[in-house]
Tab-separated table of C-alpha atoms in Angstrom:
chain	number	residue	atom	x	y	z
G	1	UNK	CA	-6.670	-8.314	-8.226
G	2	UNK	CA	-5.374	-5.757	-5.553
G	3	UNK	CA	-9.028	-5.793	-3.793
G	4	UNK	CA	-8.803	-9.639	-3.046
G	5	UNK	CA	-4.931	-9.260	-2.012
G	6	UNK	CA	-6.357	-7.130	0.302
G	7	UNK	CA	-9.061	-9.260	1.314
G	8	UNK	CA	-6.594	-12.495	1.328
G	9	UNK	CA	-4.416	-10.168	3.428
G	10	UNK	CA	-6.950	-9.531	6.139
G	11	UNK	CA	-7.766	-13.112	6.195
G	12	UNK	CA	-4.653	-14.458	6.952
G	13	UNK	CA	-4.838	-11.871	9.519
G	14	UNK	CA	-7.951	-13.149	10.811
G	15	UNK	CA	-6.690	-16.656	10.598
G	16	UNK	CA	-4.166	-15.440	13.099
G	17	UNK	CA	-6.443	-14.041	15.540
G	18	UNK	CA	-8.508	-17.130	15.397
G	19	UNK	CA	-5.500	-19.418	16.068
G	20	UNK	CA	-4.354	-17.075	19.736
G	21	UNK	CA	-7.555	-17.422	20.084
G	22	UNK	CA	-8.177	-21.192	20.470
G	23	UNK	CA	-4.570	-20.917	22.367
G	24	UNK	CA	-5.827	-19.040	25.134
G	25	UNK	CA	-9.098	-21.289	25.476
């Protein structure tokens, strides 16, 4: 369970990026 926190952690992180991302464009 603490291994896909982790990985739901870094997706919402990635999520993030993604969103600036499209911003910027």
């Amino acid at each position: 369970m603490l291994n896909f926190g982790s990985f739901k952690f870094k997706y919402m992180i990635l999520k993030q990026k993604l969103q600036t991302f499209d911003q910027l464009i």
